[in-house]
Short mmCIF file of N, CA and C in Angstrom, two decimals:
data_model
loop_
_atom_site.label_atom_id
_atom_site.label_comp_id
_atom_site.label_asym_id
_atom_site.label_seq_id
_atom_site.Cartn_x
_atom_site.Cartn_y
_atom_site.Cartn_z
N UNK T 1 101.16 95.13 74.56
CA UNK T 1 100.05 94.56 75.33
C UNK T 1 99.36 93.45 74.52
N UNK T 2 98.89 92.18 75.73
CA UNK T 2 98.19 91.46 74.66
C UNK T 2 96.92 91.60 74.28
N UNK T 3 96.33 91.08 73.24
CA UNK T 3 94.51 91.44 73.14
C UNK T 3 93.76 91.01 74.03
N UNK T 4 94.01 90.06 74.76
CA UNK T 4 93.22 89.81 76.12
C UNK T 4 93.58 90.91 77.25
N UNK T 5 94.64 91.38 77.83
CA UNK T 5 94.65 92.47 78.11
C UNK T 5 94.13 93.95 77.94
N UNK T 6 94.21 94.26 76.56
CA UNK T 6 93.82 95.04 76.43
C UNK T 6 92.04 94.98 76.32
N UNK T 7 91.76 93.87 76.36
CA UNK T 7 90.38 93.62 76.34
C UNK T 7 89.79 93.84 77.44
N UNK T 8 90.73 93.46 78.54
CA UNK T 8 90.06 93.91 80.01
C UNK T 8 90.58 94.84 80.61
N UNK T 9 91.37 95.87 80.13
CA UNK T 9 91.53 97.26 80.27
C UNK T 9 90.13 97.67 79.69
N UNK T 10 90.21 97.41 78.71
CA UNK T 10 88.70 98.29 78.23
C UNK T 10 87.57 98.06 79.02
N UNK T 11 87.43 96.82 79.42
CA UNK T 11 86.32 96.68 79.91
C UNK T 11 86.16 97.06 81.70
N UNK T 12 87.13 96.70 82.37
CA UNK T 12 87.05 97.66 83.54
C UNK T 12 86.95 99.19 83.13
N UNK T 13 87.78 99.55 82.20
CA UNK T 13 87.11 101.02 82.29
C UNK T 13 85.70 101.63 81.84
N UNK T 14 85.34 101.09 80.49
CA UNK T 14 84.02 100.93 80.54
C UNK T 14 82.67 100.79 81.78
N UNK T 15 82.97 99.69 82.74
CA UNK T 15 82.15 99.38 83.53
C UNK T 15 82.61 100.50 84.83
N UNK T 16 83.73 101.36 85.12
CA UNK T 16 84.23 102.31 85.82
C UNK T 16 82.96 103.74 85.40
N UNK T 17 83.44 103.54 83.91
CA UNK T 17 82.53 105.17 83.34
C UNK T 17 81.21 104.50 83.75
N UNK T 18 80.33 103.37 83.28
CA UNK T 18 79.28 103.45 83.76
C UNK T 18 78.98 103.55 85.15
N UNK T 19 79.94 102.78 86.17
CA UNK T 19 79.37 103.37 87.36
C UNK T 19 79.68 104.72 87.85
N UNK T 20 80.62 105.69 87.47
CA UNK T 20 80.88 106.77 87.60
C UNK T 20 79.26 107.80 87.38
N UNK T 21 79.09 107.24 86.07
CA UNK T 21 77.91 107.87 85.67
C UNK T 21 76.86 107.80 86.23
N UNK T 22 76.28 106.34 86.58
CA UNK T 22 75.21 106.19 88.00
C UNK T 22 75.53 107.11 88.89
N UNK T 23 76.70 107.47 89.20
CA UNK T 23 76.97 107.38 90.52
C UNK T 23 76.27 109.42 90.38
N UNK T 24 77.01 109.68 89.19
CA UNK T 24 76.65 111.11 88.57
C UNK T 24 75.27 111.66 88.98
N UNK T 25 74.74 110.47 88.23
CA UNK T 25 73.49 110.64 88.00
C UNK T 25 72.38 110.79 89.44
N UNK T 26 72.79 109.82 90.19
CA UNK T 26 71.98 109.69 91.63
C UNK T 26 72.59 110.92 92.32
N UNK T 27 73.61 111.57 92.17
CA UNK T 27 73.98 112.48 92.73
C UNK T 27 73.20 114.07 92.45
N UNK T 28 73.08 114.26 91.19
CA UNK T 28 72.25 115.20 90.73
C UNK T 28 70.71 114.99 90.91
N UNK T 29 70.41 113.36 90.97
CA UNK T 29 69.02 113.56 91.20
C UNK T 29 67.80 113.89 92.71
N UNK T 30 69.78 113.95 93.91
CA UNK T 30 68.91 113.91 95.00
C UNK T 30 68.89 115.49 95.41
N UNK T 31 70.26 116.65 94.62
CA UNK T 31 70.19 117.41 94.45
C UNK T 31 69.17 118.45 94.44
N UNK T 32 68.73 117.65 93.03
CA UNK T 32 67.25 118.36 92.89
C UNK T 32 65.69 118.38 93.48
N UNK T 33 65.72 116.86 94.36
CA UNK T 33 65.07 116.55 95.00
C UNK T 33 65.12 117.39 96.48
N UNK T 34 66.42 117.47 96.40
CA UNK T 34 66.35 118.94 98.25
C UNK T 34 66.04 120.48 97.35
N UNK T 35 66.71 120.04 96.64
CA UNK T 35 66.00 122.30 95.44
C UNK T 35 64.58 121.78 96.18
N UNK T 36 63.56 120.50 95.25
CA UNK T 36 62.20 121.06 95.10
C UNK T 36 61.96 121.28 96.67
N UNK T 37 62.77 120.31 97.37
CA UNK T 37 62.26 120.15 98.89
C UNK T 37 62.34 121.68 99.80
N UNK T 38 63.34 122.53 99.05
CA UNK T 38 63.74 123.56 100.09
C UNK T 38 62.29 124.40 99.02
N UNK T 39 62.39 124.68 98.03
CA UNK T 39 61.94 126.01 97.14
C UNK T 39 60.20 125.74 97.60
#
């Protein structure tokens, strides 16, 4: 592989995990937002 390649392998995956992680994150936070809403 070349280093420019592999440079933007990394970096789509990088920017993949971060939106994965948003995506994580908004997911758990509306979660908890129906808990407080139901409890």
């Amino acid at each position: 592989m070349t280093p420019a390649l592999t440079f933007a392998t990394a970096w789509i995956a990088l920017h993949a995990g971060l939106h994965l992680a948003d995506h994580w994150l908004q997911t758990q936070h509306l979660l908890c937002t129906k808990r407080l809403a139901v409890a």
